[in-house]
Amino acid sequence: MSASAIEPISFTLYSKDFARFAQELGASFERYGFAVLSEYDLPQDRIDAAISDTKAFFALPVETKKQYAGVKGGARGYIPFGVETAKGATHYDLKEFWHMGRDLPPGHRFRATMADNVWPAEIPAFKHDVSWLYNALDSMGGKVLEAIATYLKLDREFFKPTVENGNSVLRLLHYPPIPQDATGVRAGAHGDINTITLLLGAEEGGLELLDRNGEWLPINPPPGCIVINIGDMLERLTNHVLPSTIHRVQNPPPERRHLPRYSTPFFLHFASDYEIKTLANCVTPENPDRYPESITADEFLQQRLREIKLA
């Protein structure tokens, strides 16, 4: 792997020096749209268990996996190889994936836009292990949002009600080995739709971000890191003070094309009915309000899902 362009920030600062944590994290987001956290407090054995279950599921026969496809909106269960296509791209991405979302109680007001989860019966521990990972990343995302709120000179708890019961999704990704004659790339250049994305380190490289000067920068942090990026919803809310940076997953060099790649992005979302309305303190004479009309998080999401063929 090539070196990573962004220096990691230690998560230990969250409890030791929160002001510094917020400043360093926020500055990285403002500069790159990305930040990297090291020394997080998630037990590696629990992460490994969820990854092991993920690999076991993707090793199942295609017809078995397809039993779990077709859930409304593409936001639950299995999404087969050759479906998702980056906005404006000609070829689909070279990947298959699994989606887990938030469990809601009967009668909850968001059930119309958030389907029930499905679970593969062939992997007995899958529900237990993957649900733990979902909740762990959801909690970590809340702490990152505290830092972002502080950096933006908002109340530290500003984002807490905005993401309560949010339509967040854990995506378990499998990029299979790539034939020499393959058309397309593992993940075409795109911006994320959501609020923030948390990504546990992948075994294989390929993640790159498009810098301000048009240069593609590698994001290959050392083991034990979480890569976090700003999504389009937060970019809109902050009037582009925090940018949602275009990124991609490049195909590996010929000598590594025979190796699969697994990764686990957690797409943290606002609550479906949250009104994305430009923050007043992100509007200045030099940066006038780009979005005078507000939009709900679900309206924004559905619009974007149609663009990438997941709705």
CSV table of C-alpha atoms in Angstrom, one decimal:
chain,number,residue,atom,x,y,z
A,1,MET,CA,0.0,0.0,0.0
A,2,SER,CA,1.1,3.6,-0.6
A,3,ALA,CA,1.5,5.9,2.4
A,4,SER,CA,-1.6,7.6,3.8
A,5,ALA,CA,-2.1,11.3,3.1
A,6,ILE,CA,-3.8,12.1,6.5
A,7,GLU,CA,-2.1,11.8,9.9
A,8,PRO,CA,-4.2,9.8,12.4
A,9,ILE,CA,-5.7,11.5,15.5
A,10,SER,CA,-5.7,9.5,18.7
A,11,PHE,CA,-9.1,8.8,20.1
A,12,THR,CA,-7.6,8.9,23.6
A,13,LEU,CA,-7.9,12.7,23.3
A,14,TYR,CA,-11.7,12.4,23.5
A,15,SER,CA,-11.4,11.8,27.3
A,16,LYS,CA,-8.0,13.4,27.9
A,17,ASP,CA,-8.3,16.7,26.0
A,18,PHE,CA,-11.6,17.1,24.3
A,19,ALA,CA,-10.9,20.6,23.1
A,20,ARG,CA,-7.8,19.5,21.3
A,21,PHE,CA,-9.6,16.4,19.9
A,22,ALA,CA,-12.4,18.6,18.5
A,23,GLN,CA,-9.9,21.1,17.0
A,24,GLU,CA,-7.7,18.5,15.3
A,25,LEU,CA,-10.7,16.5,14.0
A,26,GLY,CA,-12.6,19.5,12.8
A,27,ALA,CA,-9.5,21.0,11.1
A,28,SER,CA,-8.9,17.7,9.2
A,29,PHE,CA,-12.5,17.6,8.1
A,30,GLU,CA,-12.4,21.2,7.0
A,31,ARG,CA,-9.2,20.7,5.0
A,32,TYR,CA,-9.9,17.2,3.5
A,33,GLY,CA,-13.4,16.2,4.3
A,34,PHE,CA,-11.8,13.2,5.9
A,35,ALA,CA,-10.1,12.4,9.2
A,36,VAL,CA,-8.5,9.3,10.6
A,37,LEU,CA,-8.9,8.1,14.2
A,38,SER,CA,-6.3,5.8,15.9
A,39,GLU,CA,-6.3,4.1,19.3
A,40,TYR,CA,-10.1,3.7,19.4
A,41,ASP,CA,-11.7,1.8,22.3
A,42,LEU,CA,-13.5,-0.9,20.4
A,43,PRO,CA,-12.5,-4.5,21.2
A,44,GLN,CA,-10.7,-6.0,18.2
A,45,ASP,CA,-12.0,-9.5,18.9
A,46,ARG,CA,-15.6,-8.3,18.5
A,47,ILE,CA,-14.7,-6.5,15.3
A,48,ASP,CA,-12.9,-9.7,14.0
A,49,ALA,CA,-16.0,-11.8,14.8
A,50,ALA,CA,-18.2,-9.6,12.7
A,51,ILE,CA,-15.7,-9.6,9.8
A,52,SER,CA,-15.4,-13.3,10.0
A,53,ASP,CA,-19.2,-13.7,9.7
A,54,THR,CA,-19.1,-11.3,6.8
A,55,LYS,CA,-16.6,-13.4,4.9
A,56,ALA,CA,-18.6,-16.6,5.7
A,57,PHE,CA,-21.8,-15.0,4.2
A,58,PHE,CA,-20.1,-13.8,1.0
A,59,ALA,CA,-18.6,-17.3,0.5
A,60,LEU,CA,-22.1,-18.8,0.3
A,61,PRO,CA,-23.5,-19.8,-3.2
A,62,VAL,CA,-24.9,-16.9,-5.1
A,63,GLU,CA,-28.4,-18.4,-5.2
A,64,THR,CA,-28.3,-18.7,-1.4
A,65,LYS,CA,-27.3,-15.1,-1.0
A,66,LYS,CA,-30.0,-13.9,-3.4
A,67,GLN,CA,-32.7,-15.2,-1.0
A,68,TYR,CA,-31.9,-12.1,1.1
A,69,ALA,CA,-32.0,-9.6,-1.8
A,70,GLY,CA,-34.8,-7.3,-2.9
A,71,VAL,CA,-35.7,-5.6,0.4
A,72,LYS,CA,-37.4,-2.3,-0.1
A,73,GLY,CA,-35.0,0.6,-1.0
A,74,GLY,CA,-31.9,-1.6,-1.1
A,75,ALA,CA,-31.2,-0.6,2.5
A,76,ARG,CA,-31.6,-4.1,4.1
A,77,GLY,CA,-30.2,-7.5,3.3
A,78,TYR,CA,-28.1,-8.5,0.3
A,79,ILE,CA,-27.4,-6.3,-2.7
A,80,PRO,CA,-25.9,-8.4,-5.5
A,81,PHE,CA,-22.8,-7.8,-7.6
A,82,GLY,CA,-23.4,-5.4,-10.5
A,83,VAL,CA,-26.2,-3.2,-9.0
A,84,GLU,CA,-24.8,0.0,-7.5
A,85,THR,CA,-23.4,2.5,-10.0
A,86,ALA,CA,-21.7,5.7,-9.0
A,87,LYS,CA,-23.6,8.9,-10.1
A,88,GLY,CA,-22.7,9.6,-13.8
A,89,ALA,CA,-20.8,6.4,-14.2
A,90,THR,CA,-21.1,4.1,-17.2
A,91,HIS,CA,-20.2,0.8,-15.5
A,92,TYR,CA,-21.4,-0.6,-12.2
A,93,ASP,CA,-19.1,-1.0,-9.2
A,94,LEU,CA,-17.2,-4.3,-8.8
A,95,LYS,CA,-18.8,-5.2,-5.4
A,96,GLU,CA,-21.5,-6.9,-3.6
A,97,PHE,CA,-22.7,-6.0,-0.1
A,98,TRP,CA,-25.0,-6.5,2.9
A,99,HIS,CA,-27.0,-3.8,4.7
A,100,MET,CA,-28.1,-3.7,8.3
A,101,GLY,CA,-30.2,-0.8,9.6
A,102,ARG,CA,-31.7,0.3,12.8
A,103,ASP,CA,-34.3,-1.8,14.5
A,104,LEU,CA,-37.5,0.1,15.3
A,105,PRO,CA,-40.3,-0.9,17.7
A,106,PRO,CA,-43.8,-1.5,16.3
A,107,GLY,CA,-45.7,1.6,15.4
A,108,HIS,CA,-42.7,3.9,15.3
A,109,ARG,CA,-43.2,6.9,13.0
A,110,PHE,CA,-40.1,6.1,10.9
A,111,ARG,CA,-41.2,2.5,10.0
A,112,ALA,CA,-42.6,3.7,6.7
A,113,THR,CA,-39.1,4.7,5.5
A,114,MET,CA,-37.0,2.1,7.5
A,115,ALA,CA,-37.6,-1.5,6.8
A,116,ASP,CA,-37.1,-4.5,9.1
A,117,ASN,CA,-33.7,-6.2,9.0
A,118,VAL,CA,-33.3,-9.6,7.5
A,119,TRP,CA,-30.7,-12.1,8.7
A,120,PRO,CA,-28.9,-15.0,7.0
A,121,ALA,CA,-29.9,-18.3,8.7
A,122,GLU,CA,-26.8,-20.0,7.3
A,123,ILE,CA,-24.5,-18.0,9.7
A,124,PRO,CA,-25.9,-18.4,13.2
A,125,ALA,CA,-23.7,-15.8,14.9
A,126,PHE,CA,-24.2,-13.2,12.2
A,127,LYS,CA,-27.1,-11.2,13.8
A,128,HIS,CA,-25.4,-11.1,17.2
A,129,ASP,CA,-21.9,-10.0,15.9
A,130,VAL,CA,-23.0,-7.6,13.2
A,131,SER,CA,-25.6,-5.9,15.5
A,132,TRP,CA,-22.8,-5.3,18.0
A,133,LEU,CA,-20.7,-3.7,15.3
A,134,TYR,CA,-23.6,-1.5,14.2
A,135,ASN,CA,-24.2,-0.2,17.7
A,136,ALA,CA,-20.5,0.3,18.4
A,137,LEU,CA,-20.0,2.4,15.3
A,138,ASP,CA,-23.3,4.3,16.0
A,139,SER,CA,-22.0,5.2,19.4
A,140,MET,CA,-18.6,6.2,18.1
A,141,GLY,CA,-20.3,8.4,15.5
A,142,GLY,CA,-22.1,10.2,18.2
A,143,LYS,CA,-18.8,11.1,19.8
A,144,VAL,CA,-17.3,12.3,16.5
A,145,LEU,CA,-20.4,14.5,16.1
A,146,GLU,CA,-19.8,16.0,19.5
A,147,ALA,CA,-16.3,17.1,18.3
A,148,ILE,CA,-17.8,18.5,15.1
A,149,ALA,CA,-20.4,20.5,17.0
A,150,THR,CA,-17.7,21.9,19.2
A,151,TYR,CA,-15.5,22.8,16.2
A,152,LEU,CA,-18.5,24.6,14.6
A,153,LYS,CA,-19.0,26.5,17.9
A,154,LEU,CA,-22.3,24.8,18.6
A,155,ASP,CA,-23.4,23.2,21.8
A,156,ARG,CA,-21.5,19.9,22.2
A,157,GLU,CA,-24.8,18.0,22.2
A,158,PHE,CA,-26.2,19.8,19.2
A,159,PHE,CA,-26.3,16.7,16.9
A,160,LYS,CA,-27.7,14.3,19.5
A,161,PRO,CA,-31.4,14.9,18.8
A,162,THR,CA,-30.8,15.3,15.0
A,163,VAL,CA,-29.6,11.7,14.7
A,164,GLU,CA,-31.8,10.0,17.3
A,165,ASN,CA,-33.4,7.0,15.6
A,166,GLY,CA,-31.6,8.1,12.4
A,167,ASN,CA,-31.7,6.0,9.2
A,168,SER,CA,-28.1,4.8,9.7
A,169,VAL,CA,-26.9,1.8,7.7
A,170,LEU,CA,-24.0,-0.6,8.2
A,171,ARG,CA,-22.7,-1.8,4.9
A,172,LEU,CA,-20.6,-5.1,4.8
A,173,LEU,CA,-18.7,-4.9,1.5
A,174,HIS,CA,-17.1,-7.6,-0.5
A,175,TYR,CA,-14.9,-6.7,-3.5
A,176,PRO,CA,-14.2,-10.0,-5.2
A,177,PRO,CA,-10.9,-10.8,-7.0
A,178,ILE,CA,-10.8,-8.9,-10.3
A,179,PRO,CA,-10.4,-10.6,-13.7
A,180,GLN,CA,-7.8,-9.1,-16.0
A,181,ASP,CA,-10.5,-8.1,-18.5
A,182,ALA,CA,-12.8,-6.5,-15.9
A,183,THR,CA,-14.6,-3.3,-16.9
A,184,GLY,CA,-15.1,-0.7,-14.2
A,185,VAL,CA,-13.6,-0.2,-10.8
A,186,ARG,CA,-14.3,-1.5,-7.3
A,187,ALA,CA,-16.0,1.8,-6.4
A,188,GLY,CA,-16.4,4.7,-8.8
A,189,ALA,CA,-15.7,8.3,-7.7
A,190,HIS,CA,-18.6,9.4,-5.5
A,191,GLY,CA,-19.6,11.5,-2.5
A,192,ASP,CA,-21.5,9.9,0.4
A,193,ILE,CA,-25.1,10.8,0.9
A,194,ASN,CA,-25.3,10.8,4.7
A,195,THR,CA,-24.1,12.8,7.7
A,196,ILE,CA,-20.8,11.1,8.4
A,197,THR,CA,-19.3,7.8,7.4
A,198,LEU,CA,-17.1,5.6,9.7
A,199,LEU,CA,-14.9,3.0,8.0
A,200,LEU,CA,-12.9,0.4,9.7
A,201,GLY,CA,-9.5,-0.2,8.0
A,202,ALA,CA,-9.6,-2.6,5.0
A,203,GLU,CA,-7.0,-5.4,4.6
A,204,GLU,CA,-6.4,-4.3,1.0
A,205,GLY,CA,-5.7,-0.7,-0.1
A,206,GLY,CA,-7.3,1.3,-2.9
A,207,LEU,CA,-9.2,4.1,-1.1
A,208,GLU,CA,-8.4,7.6,-2.5
A,209,LEU,CA,-9.9,11.1,-2.0
A,210,LEU,CA,-9.9,13.8,-4.6
A,211,ASP,CA,-8.1,16.8,-3.1
A,212,ARG,CA,-8.8,20.5,-3.8
A,213,ASN,CA,-6.1,20.6,-6.5
A,214,GLY,CA,-7.5,17.7,-8.4
A,215,GLU,CA,-5.0,15.2,-7.1
A,216,TRP,CA,-6.0,11.8,-5.9
A,217,LEU,CA,-4.6,11.2,-2.4
A,218,PRO,CA,-4.3,7.7,-0.9
A,219,ILE,CA,-6.0,6.9,2.4
A,220,ASN,CA,-4.2,3.8,3.8
A,221,PRO,CA,-3.9,4.3,7.5
A,222,PRO,CA,-2.1,1.8,9.7
A,223,PRO,CA,-4.1,-1.1,11.3
A,224,GLY,CA,-6.4,-0.2,14.2
A,225,CYS,CA,-7.8,3.0,12.7
A,226,ILE,CA,-11.2,4.3,11.6
A,227,VAL,CA,-11.5,6.5,8.5
A,228,ILE,CA,-14.2,9.1,8.9
A,229,ASN,CA,-15.6,11.4,6.2
A,230,ILE,CA,-18.2,14.1,5.8
A,231,GLY,CA,-21.3,13.2,3.9
A,232,ASP,CA,-23.4,15.4,1.6
A,233,MET,CA,-26.1,16.0,4.2
A,234,LEU,CA,-23.6,17.6,6.6
A,235,GLU,CA,-21.9,19.5,3.8
A,236,ARG,CA,-25.3,21.0,3.0
A,237,LEU,CA,-26.1,21.8,6.6
A,238,THR,CA,-22.7,23.5,7.1
A,239,ASN,CA,-22.9,25.4,3.8
A,240,HIS,CA,-19.8,23.6,2.6
A,241,VAL,CA,-17.6,24.6,5.6
A,242,LEU,CA,-17.2,20.9,6.1
A,243,PRO,CA,-16.9,19.4,2.5
A,244,SER,CA,-18.2,16.1,1.3
A,245,THR,CA,-15.1,15.0,-0.6
A,246,ILE,CA,-15.3,12.8,-3.7
A,247,HIS,CA,-13.6,9.4,-3.1
A,248,ARG,CA,-13.2,6.1,-4.9
A,249,VAL,CA,-11.7,2.6,-4.4
A,250,GLN,CA,-9.2,1.9,-7.2
A,251,ASN,CA,-8.5,-1.5,-8.6
A,252,PRO,CA,-5.4,-3.1,-7.2
A,253,PRO,CA,-2.2,-3.6,-9.2
A,254,PRO,CA,-2.0,-6.8,-11.3
A,255,GLU,CA,-0.1,-8.8,-8.7
A,256,ARG,CA,-2.9,-8.2,-6.1
A,257,ARG,CA,-6.0,-8.6,-8.3
A,258,HIS,CA,-6.5,-12.2,-7.1
A,259,LEU,CA,-7.2,-10.9,-3.6
A,260,PRO,CA,-10.6,-9.9,-2.3
A,261,ARG,CA,-11.2,-6.7,-0.4
A,262,TYR,CA,-13.6,-6.4,2.6
A,263,SER,CA,-14.6,-3.2,4.3
A,264,THR,CA,-17.4,-2.1,6.7
A,265,PRO,CA,-18.6,1.5,6.2
A,266,PHE,CA,-21.2,2.8,8.7
A,267,PHE,CA,-23.3,5.5,7.1
A,268,LEU,CA,-24.6,7.6,10.0
A,269,HIS,CA,-27.8,9.4,9.0
A,270,PHE,CA,-30.0,12.2,10.4
A,271,ALA,CA,-33.5,11.2,11.6
A,272,SER,CA,-35.8,10.9,8.5
A,273,ASP,CA,-37.8,14.0,9.4
A,274,TYR,CA,-34.8,16.2,10.3
A,275,GLU,CA,-35.0,19.4,8.4
A,276,ILE,CA,-31.6,20.1,6.8
A,277,LYS,CA,-31.5,23.9,7.0
A,278,THR,CA,-28.2,25.8,6.7
A,279,LEU,CA,-26.6,26.6,10.0
A,280,ALA,CA,-26.6,30.4,10.6
A,281,ASN,CA,-23.1,30.4,11.9
A,282,CYS,CA,-21.9,28.8,8.6
A,283,VAL,CA,-23.2,31.7,6.5
A,284,THR,CA,-20.9,34.8,6.0
A,285,PRO,CA,-20.6,37.5,3.3
A,286,GLU,CA,-17.8,35.4,1.8
A,287,ASN,CA,-19.8,32.2,2.0
A,288,PRO,CA,-23.5,33.2,1.4
A,289,ASP,CA,-26.2,30.6,2.0
A,290,ARG,CA,-26.1,28.1,-0.9
A,291,TYR,CA,-29.3,26.4,0.2
A,292,PRO,CA,-32.0,28.9,1.0
A,293,GLU,CA,-34.6,26.1,0.8
A,294,SER,CA,-34.5,23.4,3.3
A,295,ILE,CA,-35.1,19.7,2.7
A,296,THR,CA,-35.8,16.8,5.0
A,297,ALA,CA,-33.2,14.1,5.4
A,298,ASP,CA,-35.5,11.4,3.9
A,299,GLU,CA,-36.3,13.6,0.9
A,300,PHE,CA,-32.6,14.1,0.3
A,301,LEU,CA,-31.9,10.4,0.7
A,302,GLN,CA,-34.5,9.2,-1.7
A,303,GLN,CA,-33.4,11.7,-4.3
A,304,ARG,CA,-29.9,10.5,-4.1
A,305,LEU,CA,-30.7,6.7,-4.0
A,306,ARG,CA,-32.5,7.0,-7.3
A,307,GLU,CA,-29.3,8.5,-8.8
A,308,ILE,CA,-27.2,5.5,-7.8
A,309,LYS,CA,-29.8,2.9,-8.7
A,310,LEU,CA,-30.6,1.7,-5.2
A,311,ALA,CA,-34.2,2.9,-5.2
